[in-house]
Every structure is written in structure tokens, then in C-alpha cells.
Coordinates of C-alpha atoms in Angstrom, one line a residue:
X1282 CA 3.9 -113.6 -102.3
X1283 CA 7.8 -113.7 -101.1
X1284 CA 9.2 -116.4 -104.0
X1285 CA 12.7 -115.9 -102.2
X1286 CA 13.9 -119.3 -101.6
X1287 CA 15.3 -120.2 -98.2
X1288 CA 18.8 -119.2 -97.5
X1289 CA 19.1 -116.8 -100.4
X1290 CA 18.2 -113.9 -99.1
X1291 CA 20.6 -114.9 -95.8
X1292 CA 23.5 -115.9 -98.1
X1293 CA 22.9 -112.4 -99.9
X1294 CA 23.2 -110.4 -97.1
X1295 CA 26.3 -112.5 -95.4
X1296 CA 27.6 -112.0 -99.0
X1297 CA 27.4 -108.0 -98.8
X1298 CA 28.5 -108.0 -95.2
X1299 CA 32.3 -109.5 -96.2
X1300 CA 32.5 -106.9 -99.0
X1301 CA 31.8 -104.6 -97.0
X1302 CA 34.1 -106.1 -94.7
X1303 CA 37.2 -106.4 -97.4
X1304 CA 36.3 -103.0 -98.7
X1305 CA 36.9 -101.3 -95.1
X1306 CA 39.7 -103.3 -94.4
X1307 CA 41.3 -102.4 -98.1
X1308 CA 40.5 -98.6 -96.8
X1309 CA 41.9 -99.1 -93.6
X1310 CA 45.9 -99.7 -95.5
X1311 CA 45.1 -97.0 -97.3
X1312 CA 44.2 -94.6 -94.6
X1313 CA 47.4 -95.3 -92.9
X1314 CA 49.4 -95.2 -96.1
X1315 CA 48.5 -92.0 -96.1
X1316 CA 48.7 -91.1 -92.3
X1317 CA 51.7 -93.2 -91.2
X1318 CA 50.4 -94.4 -87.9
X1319 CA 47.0 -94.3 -86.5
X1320 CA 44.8 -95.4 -83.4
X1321 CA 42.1 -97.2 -83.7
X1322 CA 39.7 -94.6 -82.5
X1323 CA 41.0 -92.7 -85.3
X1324 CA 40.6 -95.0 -87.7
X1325 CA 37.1 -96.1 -86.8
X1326 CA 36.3 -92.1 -86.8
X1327 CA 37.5 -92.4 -90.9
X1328 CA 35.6 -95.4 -91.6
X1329 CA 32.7 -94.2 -89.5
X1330 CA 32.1 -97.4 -88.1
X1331 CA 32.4 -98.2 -83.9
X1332 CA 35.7 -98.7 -82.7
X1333 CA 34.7 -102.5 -81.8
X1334 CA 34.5 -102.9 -85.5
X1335 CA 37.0 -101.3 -86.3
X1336 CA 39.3 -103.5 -83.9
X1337 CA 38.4 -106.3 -85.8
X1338 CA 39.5 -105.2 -88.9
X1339 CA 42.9 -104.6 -88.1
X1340 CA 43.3 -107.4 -85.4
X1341 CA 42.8 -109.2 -88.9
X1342 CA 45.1 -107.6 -90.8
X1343 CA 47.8 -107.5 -88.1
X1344 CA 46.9 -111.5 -87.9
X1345 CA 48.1 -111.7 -91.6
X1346 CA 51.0 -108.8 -90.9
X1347 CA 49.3 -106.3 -93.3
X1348 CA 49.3 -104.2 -90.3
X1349 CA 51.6 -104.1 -86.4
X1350 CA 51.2 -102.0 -83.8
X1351 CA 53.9 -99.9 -82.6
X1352 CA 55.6 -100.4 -80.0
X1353 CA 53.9 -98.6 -76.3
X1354 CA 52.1 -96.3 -78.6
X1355 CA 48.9 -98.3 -79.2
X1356 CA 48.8 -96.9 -82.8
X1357 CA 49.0 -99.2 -85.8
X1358 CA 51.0 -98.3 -89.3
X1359 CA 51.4 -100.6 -92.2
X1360 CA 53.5 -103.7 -91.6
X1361 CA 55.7 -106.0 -93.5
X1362 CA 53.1 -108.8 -94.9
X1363 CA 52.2 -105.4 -97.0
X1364 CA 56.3 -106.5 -98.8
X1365 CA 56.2 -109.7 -99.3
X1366 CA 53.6 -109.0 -101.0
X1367 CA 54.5 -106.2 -103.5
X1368 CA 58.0 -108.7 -103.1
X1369 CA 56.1 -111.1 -105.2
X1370 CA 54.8 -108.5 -107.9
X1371 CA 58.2 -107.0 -108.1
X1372 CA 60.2 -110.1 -109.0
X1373 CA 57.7 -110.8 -111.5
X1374 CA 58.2 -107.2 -113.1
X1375 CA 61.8 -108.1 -112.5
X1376 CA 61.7 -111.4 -114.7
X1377 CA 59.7 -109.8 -117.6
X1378 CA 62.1 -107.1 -117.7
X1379 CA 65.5 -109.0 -116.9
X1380 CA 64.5 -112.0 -119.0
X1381 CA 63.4 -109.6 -122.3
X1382 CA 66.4 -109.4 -123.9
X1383 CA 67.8 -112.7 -123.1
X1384 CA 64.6 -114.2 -124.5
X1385 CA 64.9 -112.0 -127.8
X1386 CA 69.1 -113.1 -128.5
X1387 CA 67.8 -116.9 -128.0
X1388 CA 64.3 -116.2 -130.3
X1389 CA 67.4 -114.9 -132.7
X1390 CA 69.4 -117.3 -132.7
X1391 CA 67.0 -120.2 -132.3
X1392 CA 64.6 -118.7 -134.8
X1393 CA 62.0 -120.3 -132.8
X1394 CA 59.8 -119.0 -129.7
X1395 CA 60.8 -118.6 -126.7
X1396 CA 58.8 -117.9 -123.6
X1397 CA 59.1 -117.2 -119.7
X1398 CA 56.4 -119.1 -117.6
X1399 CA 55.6 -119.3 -113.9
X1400 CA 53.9 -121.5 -111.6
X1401 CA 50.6 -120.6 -110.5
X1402 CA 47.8 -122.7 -108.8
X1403 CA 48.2 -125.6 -110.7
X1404 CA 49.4 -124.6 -114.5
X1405 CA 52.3 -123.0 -116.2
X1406 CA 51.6 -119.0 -117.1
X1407 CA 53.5 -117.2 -119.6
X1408 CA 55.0 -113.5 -118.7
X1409 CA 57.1 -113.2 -121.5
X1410 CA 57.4 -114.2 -125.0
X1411 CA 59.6 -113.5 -128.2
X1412 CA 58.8 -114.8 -131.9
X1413 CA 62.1 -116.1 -133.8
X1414 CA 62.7 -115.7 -137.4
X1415 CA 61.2 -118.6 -138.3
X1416 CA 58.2 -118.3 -136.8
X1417 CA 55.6 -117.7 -139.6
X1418 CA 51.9 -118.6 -138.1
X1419 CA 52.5 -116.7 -134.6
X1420 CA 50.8 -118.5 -131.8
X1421 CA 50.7 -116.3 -128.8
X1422 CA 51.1 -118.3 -125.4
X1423 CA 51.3 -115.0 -123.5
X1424 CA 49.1 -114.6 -120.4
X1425 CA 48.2 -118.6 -121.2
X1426 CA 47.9 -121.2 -118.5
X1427 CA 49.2 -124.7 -119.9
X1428 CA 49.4 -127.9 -118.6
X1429 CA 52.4 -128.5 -116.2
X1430 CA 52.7 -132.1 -117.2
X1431 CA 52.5 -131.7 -121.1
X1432 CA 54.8 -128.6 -121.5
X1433 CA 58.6 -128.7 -120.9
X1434 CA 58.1 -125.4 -118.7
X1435 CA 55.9 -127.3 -116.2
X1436 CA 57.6 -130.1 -116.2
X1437 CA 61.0 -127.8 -114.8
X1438 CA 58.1 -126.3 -112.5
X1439 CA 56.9 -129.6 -111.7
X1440 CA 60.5 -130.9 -111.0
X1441 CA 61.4 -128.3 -108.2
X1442 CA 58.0 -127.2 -107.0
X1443 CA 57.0 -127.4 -103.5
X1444 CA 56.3 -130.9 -101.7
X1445 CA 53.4 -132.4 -102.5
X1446 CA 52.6 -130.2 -106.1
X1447 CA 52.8 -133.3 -108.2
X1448 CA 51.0 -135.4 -106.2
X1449 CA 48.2 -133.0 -106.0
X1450 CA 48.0 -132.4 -109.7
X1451 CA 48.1 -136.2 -109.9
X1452 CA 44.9 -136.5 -107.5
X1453 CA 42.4 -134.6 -110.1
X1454 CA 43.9 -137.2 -113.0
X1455 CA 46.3 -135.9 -115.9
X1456 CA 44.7 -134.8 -119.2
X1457 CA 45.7 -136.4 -122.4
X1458 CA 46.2 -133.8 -124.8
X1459 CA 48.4 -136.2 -127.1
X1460 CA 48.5 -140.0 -127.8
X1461 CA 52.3 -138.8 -126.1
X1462 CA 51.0 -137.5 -123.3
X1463 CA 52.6 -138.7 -120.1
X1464 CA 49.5 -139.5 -117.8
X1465 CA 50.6 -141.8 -115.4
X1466 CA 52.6 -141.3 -112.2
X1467 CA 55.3 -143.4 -112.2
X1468 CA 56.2 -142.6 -115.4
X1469 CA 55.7 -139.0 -114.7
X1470 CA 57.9 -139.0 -111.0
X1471 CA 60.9 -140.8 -113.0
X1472 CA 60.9 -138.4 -115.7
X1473 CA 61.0 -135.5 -112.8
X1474 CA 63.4 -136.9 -111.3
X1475 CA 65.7 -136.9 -114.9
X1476 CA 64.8 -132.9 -115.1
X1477 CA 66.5 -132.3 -111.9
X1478 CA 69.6 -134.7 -112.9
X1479 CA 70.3 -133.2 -116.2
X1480 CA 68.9 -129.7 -115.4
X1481 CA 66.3 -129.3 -118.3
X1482 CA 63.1 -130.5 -119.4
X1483 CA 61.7 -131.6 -122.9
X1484 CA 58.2 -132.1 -123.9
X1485 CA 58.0 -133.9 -127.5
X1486 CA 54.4 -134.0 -129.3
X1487 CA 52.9 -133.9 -125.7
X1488 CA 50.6 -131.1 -125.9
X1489 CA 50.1 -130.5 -129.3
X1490 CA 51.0 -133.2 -132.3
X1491 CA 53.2 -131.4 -134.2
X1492 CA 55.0 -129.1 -131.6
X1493 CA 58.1 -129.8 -129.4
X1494 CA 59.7 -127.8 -126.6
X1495 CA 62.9 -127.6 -124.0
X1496 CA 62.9 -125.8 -120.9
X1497 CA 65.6 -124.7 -117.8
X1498 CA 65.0 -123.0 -114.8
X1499 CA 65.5 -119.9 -113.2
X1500 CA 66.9 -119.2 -110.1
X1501 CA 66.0 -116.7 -107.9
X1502 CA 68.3 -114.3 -105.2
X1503 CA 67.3 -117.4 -102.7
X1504 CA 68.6 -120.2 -104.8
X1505 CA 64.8 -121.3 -105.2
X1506 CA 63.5 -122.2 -108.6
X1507 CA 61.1 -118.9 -109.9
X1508 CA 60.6 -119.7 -113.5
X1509 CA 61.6 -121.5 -116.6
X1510 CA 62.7 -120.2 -120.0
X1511 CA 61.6 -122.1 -122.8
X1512 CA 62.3 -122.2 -126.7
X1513 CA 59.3 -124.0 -128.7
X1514 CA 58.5 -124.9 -132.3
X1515 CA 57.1 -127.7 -134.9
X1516 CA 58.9 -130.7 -134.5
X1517 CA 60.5 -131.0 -138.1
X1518 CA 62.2 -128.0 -136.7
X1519 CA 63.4 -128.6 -133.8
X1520 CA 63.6 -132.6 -133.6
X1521 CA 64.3 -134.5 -130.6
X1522 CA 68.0 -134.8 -131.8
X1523 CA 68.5 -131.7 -131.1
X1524 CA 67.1 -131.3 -127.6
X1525 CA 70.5 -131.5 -126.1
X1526 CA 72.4 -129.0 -128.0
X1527 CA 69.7 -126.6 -127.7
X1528 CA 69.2 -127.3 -123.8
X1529 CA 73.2 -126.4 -123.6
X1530 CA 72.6 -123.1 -125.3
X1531 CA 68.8 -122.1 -123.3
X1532 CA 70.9 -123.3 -119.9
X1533 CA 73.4 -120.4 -120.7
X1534 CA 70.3 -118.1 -121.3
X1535 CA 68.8 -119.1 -118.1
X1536 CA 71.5 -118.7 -115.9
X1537 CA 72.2 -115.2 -117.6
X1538 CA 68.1 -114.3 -116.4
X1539 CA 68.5 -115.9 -113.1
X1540 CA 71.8 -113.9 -112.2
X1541 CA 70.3 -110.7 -113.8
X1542 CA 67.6 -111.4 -111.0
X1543 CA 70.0 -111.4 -108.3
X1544 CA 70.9 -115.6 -108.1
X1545 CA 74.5 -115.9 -107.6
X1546 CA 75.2 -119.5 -106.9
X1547 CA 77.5 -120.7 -104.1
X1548 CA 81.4 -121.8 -104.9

């Protein structure tokens, strides 16, 4: 007796089919990585697939610019999609290692953590991070995803993120973390819009009781907001009263990362 329910057995093999289909494409780049330019004929012949088939797969990639044909030749070589790409992977490589030793003279002379953190799909991620002096139970917030409306680091994300970012986070409801947690909008859009007046973020008791941050941002070589350099610790520490002398000091730090990055701002 065939217990196979209806469907699965379809969605399993329409499931193999688009790996297969990603895998031959992925070989495809890499077959004219190593052969500069190629025709499709040629390419089908190293996939061992029919040329039809093979058409498809780069008519796709050319569709996302992974892939162009050359001009009159009817061959195709790897296009410039393929740079924006390792673009984004660079100037992540380029913040961890630009922002290092900024982030260790401000863990130094904080004595208090201090962390890189980008934007990605929906939360705050941290690339880099640095353990100040004082700094005895070491958390580590590297590789974490936090909450871009309880952390001081989202919030500068949050401030100059694309269109739209806030209100989308806004539309799944904002977690309380905190009895401070800011959770609702208003309350959320006016503080965003004091980030981008004053140029720095705070977050006080917001995602842990007990913990306070600040936070600037970091500029990239298009004047576009890429990350945000943060210093954290417990809040008999670093009290509120202080947030504005230390966001004077981690300002300095970030503009030093952002023009070590290429961000030279216009006179």
C-alpha cells in the first residue's frame, strides 16, 4: 500500500528539481571563472545537460547580472552582480578589520564593552567586539542578533535605515524585554527622530535590567549609514548621566572607523 500522502511525493521532487537547478547554475559561475568566456553550447556540454537547459540557467543569472554576454560574440563571462556582491562581504571584512583597534582604545579607555553591529533582516548582528578592563563576567554578544528597538545599536540602525524598516518591524508588534522597553510607535518614531538630531543613540535598562548602552554610526565611502559602534555595561557603571560625555568620546571613535572605511564627509 502507497501511504505517501498527496502532494508529498510532487513537492519532493519539485524540491530536488530547484537544487538541482541552483547547484548547476552555482557550477555554471564557476565554469566560467575558470574559462573566462563561454557559449552556451559549451557550457551545456560541461554541465551535460541540453543547451535549452542550459539557456535557462544563465538567462537567469544574466537576469540578476551574475552573468552578461559579450558584446557580438554570443559567449557569456561573469558579470558585475557577481561585485556587488563580494562588495557587500568585503566591507564587512573591512569594518571588522578597520573598526578592531578603534574598538580596543575605546574598550581601554571606557573599561566597558564595546561592539560593532549591522543591520540584517530585522535585528542588530554583532561583527566585532572588545572586553574593557572592567568587564569581569564576559558576556559575549558576538555573532548575536538583538532587538533593534531595545539596543542603542538598532536604534542608530533603526534611525537611518531604509524607508519603511521601522514601520515593518512595527507591523509584527515590539517585544518587551524590560518594564523600560519602548513598545509603542509614537514613542518609538520621536525618539528616532532625536538619534538623528543629536547623532547618537542610548538604550537605558531596555533590554536587560541592569544594563545600559550608547551607540553612533558609521558611515560608509557613500555617505550611507553601515554600522554602529557601541560601548555597553551595568548601569551603576555607566549611568545615564553619563551618556553624553561618553557619546562625545564613541562619536570621535566612529568617525575614526567610518573614515578608515573610506567616508570622507563633504565641506
Amino acid at each position: 500500500m502507497n501511504n505517501t500522502k498527496p502532494g508529498k511525493r510532487g513537492d519532493a521532487e519539485a524540491s530536488g528539481t530547484q537544487v538541482q537547478s541552483v547547484d548547476r547554475a552555482l557550477t555554471i559561475l564557476e565554469y566560467l571563472a575558470q574559462h573566462g568566456s563561454s557559449g552556451v553550447t559549451e557550457i551545456a556540454r560541461s554541465l551535460d545537460v541540453h543547451k535549452s537547459t542550459a539557456f535557462r540557467l544563465v538567462t537567469a543569472l544574466e537576469n540578476r547580472q551574475l552573468v552578461e554576454q559579450e558584446e557580438e560574440r554570443g559567449k557569456y563571462r561573469l558579470g558585475f552582480g557577481l561585485i556587488r556582491l563580494a562588495g557587500a562581504t568585503s566591507a564587512q571584512l573591512d569594518l571588522t578589520k578597520e573598526g578592531r583597534p578603534v574598538c580596543v582604545r575605546l574598550a581601554g579607555e571606557f573599561g566597558e564593552t564595546v561592539n560593532i553591529a549591522l543591520l540584517d533582516s530585522g535585528s542588530a548582528v554583532n561583527i566585532t567586539q572588545e572586553h574593557g578592563a572592567s568587564v569581569v563576567g564576559t558576556r559575549n554578544w558576538l555573532g548575536k542578533r538583538t532587538p533593534l528597538h531595545a539596543t542603542s545599536s538598532g536604534k542608530v540602525l533603526l534611525a537611518w535605515a531604509p524607508d519603511g524598516t521601522t514601520a515593518e518591524l512595527m507591523r509584527d508588534g515590539l517585544e518587551v524585554y524590560t518594564e523600560r522597553t519602548v513598545t509603542d510607535g509614537t514613542a518609538l518614531f520621536a525618539e528616532l527622530d532625536e538619534v538623528r538630531d543629536r547623532g547618537w543613540a542610548s538604550c537605558s535598562e531596555e533590554l536587560e535590567l541592569g544594563l545600559n548602552s550608547v551607540a553612533a554610526p558609521i558611515f560608509g565611502a557613500d555617505g550611507e549609514v553601515v554600522a554602529a559602534v557601541s560601548v555597553s555595561g551595568p548601569s551603576y557603571r555607566l549611568t545615564t548621566e553619563d551618556f553624553g560625555e561618553v557619546a562625545v568620546r564613541l562619536l570621535a571613535g566612529a568617525s575614526e572607523i567610518s573614515t578608515r572605511v573610506g567616508y570622507f564627509p563633504r565641506t
